Amino acid sequence: MEDKNKFMARAIQLSIKSATTIGGPFGSVIVKDNKIISEGSNKVTYSNDPTAHAEIVAIRGACEQLRTFNLSGCEIYTTCEPCPMCLSAIYWSRIDKIFYANTREDAKNIDFDDSFIYFEVSKKIEDRKIKMTQMLRNEAIKAFEIWDKKVDKIKY
C-alpha cells in the first residue's frame, strides 16, 4: 500500500475508534519524513474542550514531539475537510500539505455543520451574530508597540 494511503488509513482507524468510544468521528495524523510523528482523534466531549478537534490534537502532539511551533516539512492526513478553526491552525503551524477524506458536506449530513462559521467570518464585524465591541485600544496598543521594537523576538 502506498504510504499516503497507509497514513490516511491510520487516520480512519483513529476516527472509527473515536466514534465508537470517547469522541466524534474524526481522526488525524501528522507525517514528517514519511513517518507518523503525531496522531489525534476528536476529544471535544471527552475533555470538555471545544478546540480538541482531531487536527488540533495532532498539531499539539507534533509540536511537542518536534519541540517547535513550526511544522514546515510536515503533512496532515485527516478524515474530514478541516473546519475553519482547524484550517486556521494548519496554516498557523505551517504544515505543507493537507490530505482529507470526507468533505464538509459529508460532515454537515451528520450534524457537523460549519457552514455558518464560513458565512459569519465573511461578514463585516458589525453584522456578525456574536457582537464584537472594541475597547481600550489605546492601552492595548502598548504591547504591540513593545513587540514591534523588540529586537530579540521570535517571529511566528
Short mmCIF file of C-alpha atoms in Angstrom, two decimals:
data_model
loop_
_atom_site.label_atom_id
_atom_site.label_comp_id
_atom_site.label_asym_id
_atom_site.label_seq_id
_atom_site.Cartn_x
_atom_site.Cartn_y
_atom_site.Cartn_z
CA MET A 1 0.00 0.00 0.00
CA GLU A 2 1.33 3.42 -0.90
CA ASP A 3 2.47 5.38 2.16
CA LYS A 4 -0.12 8.13 1.65
CA ASN A 5 -2.89 5.51 1.72
CA LYS A 6 -1.32 3.96 4.83
CA PHE A 7 -1.30 7.33 6.61
CA MET A 8 -4.93 8.05 5.71
CA ALA A 9 -5.90 4.52 6.70
CA ARG A 10 -4.40 5.17 10.15
CA ALA A 11 -6.37 8.42 10.47
CA ILE A 12 -9.51 6.49 9.52
CA GLN A 13 -8.76 3.85 12.18
CA LEU A 14 -8.47 6.63 14.75
CA SER A 15 -11.79 8.16 13.61
CA ILE A 16 -13.62 4.83 13.86
CA LYS A 17 -12.22 4.14 17.31
CA SER A 18 -13.16 7.66 18.43
CA ALA A 19 -16.68 7.34 17.02
CA THR A 20 -17.23 4.10 18.93
CA THR A 21 -15.67 5.21 22.22
CA ILE A 22 -14.90 8.68 23.58
CA GLY A 23 -15.26 11.24 20.82
CA GLY A 24 -16.58 12.33 17.48
CA PRO A 25 -15.90 10.54 14.19
CA PHE A 26 -12.69 12.32 13.28
CA GLY A 27 -9.05 11.25 13.14
CA SER A 28 -5.81 12.82 12.01
CA VAL A 29 -2.12 12.03 11.70
CA ILE A 30 0.84 14.29 11.04
CA VAL A 31 3.71 12.93 8.98
CA LYS A 32 7.29 14.14 8.63
CA ASP A 33 9.96 12.41 6.57
CA ASN A 34 7.47 9.67 5.69
CA LYS A 35 6.88 8.80 9.37
CA ILE A 36 3.86 9.44 11.58
CA ILE A 37 5.02 11.79 14.32
CA SER A 38 1.65 12.55 15.88
CA GLU A 39 -1.90 11.24 15.96
CA GLY A 40 -5.14 12.80 17.06
CA SER A 41 -8.78 11.97 17.37
CA ASN A 42 -11.71 14.14 18.36
CA LYS A 43 -11.74 14.67 22.13
CA VAL A 44 -14.22 17.54 22.42
CA THR A 45 -16.75 15.80 24.67
CA TYR A 46 -14.16 13.68 26.47
CA SER A 47 -12.08 16.70 27.54
CA ASN A 48 -14.85 19.33 27.57
CA ASP A 49 -12.68 21.33 25.18
CA PRO A 50 -14.38 22.67 22.05
CA THR A 51 -10.97 23.12 20.41
CA ALA A 52 -9.96 19.45 20.83
CA HIS A 53 -10.63 18.51 17.22
CA ALA A 54 -8.53 15.68 15.76
CA GLU A 55 -6.35 18.08 13.78
CA ILE A 56 -5.69 20.34 16.77
CA VAL A 57 -4.85 17.35 18.98
CA ALA A 58 -2.42 16.09 16.31
CA ILE A 59 -0.86 19.54 15.84
CA ARG A 60 -0.31 19.92 19.59
CA GLY A 61 1.31 16.49 19.70
CA ALA A 62 3.55 17.18 16.70
CA CYS A 63 4.71 20.50 18.14
CA GLU A 64 5.51 18.82 21.43
CA GLN A 65 7.30 15.94 19.69
CA LEU A 66 9.38 18.24 17.46
CA ARG A 67 9.75 20.96 20.13
CA THR A 68 8.69 23.68 17.72
CA PHE A 69 5.62 25.65 16.70
CA ASN A 70 6.66 25.49 13.04
CA LEU A 71 5.59 22.27 11.33
CA SER A 72 7.12 23.08 7.94
CA GLY A 73 8.07 19.86 6.23
CA CYS A 74 5.03 18.07 7.64
CA GLU A 75 1.83 16.79 6.05
CA ILE A 76 -1.50 16.23 7.76
CA TYR A 77 -3.89 13.39 6.92
CA THR A 78 -7.34 13.99 8.27
CA THR A 79 -10.58 12.12 7.83
CA CYS A 80 -12.57 15.22 7.02
CA GLU A 81 -12.00 18.50 5.24
CA PRO A 82 -10.77 20.73 8.08
CA CYS A 83 -13.24 23.07 9.75
CA PRO A 84 -12.40 26.81 9.80
CA MET A 85 -10.65 26.54 13.19
CA CYS A 86 -8.53 23.55 12.16
CA LEU A 87 -7.73 25.04 8.77
CA SER A 88 -6.51 28.19 10.51
CA ALA A 89 -4.38 26.14 12.92
CA ILE A 90 -2.90 24.22 9.98
CA TYR A 91 -1.94 27.49 8.31
CA TRP A 92 -0.54 28.92 11.58
CA SER A 93 1.54 25.78 12.13
CA ARG A 94 2.85 25.98 8.55
CA ILE A 95 2.04 22.39 7.62
CA ASP A 96 2.96 21.90 3.95
CA LYS A 97 0.09 19.75 2.68
CA ILE A 98 -3.38 18.58 3.69
CA PHE A 99 -4.87 15.24 2.67
CA TYR A 100 -8.51 14.70 3.62
CA ALA A 101 -11.16 12.02 3.12
CA ASN A 102 -14.72 13.20 3.87
CA THR A 103 -15.97 16.61 2.75
CA ARG A 104 -17.59 19.38 4.75
CA GLU A 105 -20.87 18.35 3.09
CA ASP A 106 -20.41 14.80 4.41
CA ALA A 107 -19.88 16.28 7.89
CA LYS A 108 -22.93 18.51 7.51
CA ASN A 109 -25.01 15.43 6.72
CA ILE A 110 -24.27 14.05 10.21
CA ASP A 111 -24.85 17.37 12.03
CA PHE A 112 -21.28 18.73 12.00
CA ASP A 113 -22.20 21.84 10.04
CA ASP A 114 -19.56 24.57 9.88
CA SER A 115 -21.18 26.49 7.04
CA PHE A 116 -22.49 29.14 9.44
CA ILE A 117 -18.89 29.87 10.56
CA TYR A 118 -17.67 30.23 6.98
CA PHE A 119 -20.61 32.58 6.41
CA GLU A 120 -20.04 34.54 9.65
CA VAL A 121 -16.35 35.26 9.08
CA SER A 122 -17.11 36.71 5.67
CA LYS A 123 -19.43 39.31 7.23
CA LYS A 124 -18.46 42.75 8.48
CA ILE A 125 -17.76 42.73 12.22
CA GLU A 126 -20.91 44.72 12.98
CA ASP A 127 -23.08 42.23 11.09
CA ARG A 128 -21.94 39.06 12.89
CA LYS A 129 -24.21 37.03 15.15
CA ILE A 130 -21.85 37.36 18.12
CA LYS A 131 -21.50 41.06 18.80
CA MET A 132 -17.96 42.41 18.98
CA THR A 133 -17.09 45.64 20.77
CA GLN A 134 -13.70 47.26 20.55
CA MET A 135 -12.43 48.82 23.78
CA LEU A 136 -9.26 50.14 25.44
CA ARG A 137 -7.29 50.09 22.19
CA ASN A 138 -5.03 52.95 23.31
CA GLU A 139 -3.98 50.91 26.35
CA ALA A 140 -3.70 47.61 24.49
CA ILE A 141 -1.65 49.01 21.60
CA LYS A 142 1.27 49.45 24.03
CA ALA A 143 2.01 45.70 23.94
CA PHE A 144 2.06 45.83 20.12
CA GLU A 145 4.44 48.80 20.20
CA ILE A 146 6.76 46.97 22.61
CA TRP A 147 6.67 43.85 20.40
CA ASP A 148 7.31 45.89 17.26
CA LYS A 149 10.50 47.37 18.76
CA LYS A 150 11.72 44.17 20.38
CA VAL A 151 14.95 43.05 18.70
CA ASP A 152 15.13 39.50 20.11
CA LYS A 153 11.56 38.46 19.32
CA ILE A 154 10.79 35.06 17.89
CA LYS A 155 8.50 35.60 14.91
CA TYR A 156 5.73 33.12 14.24
#
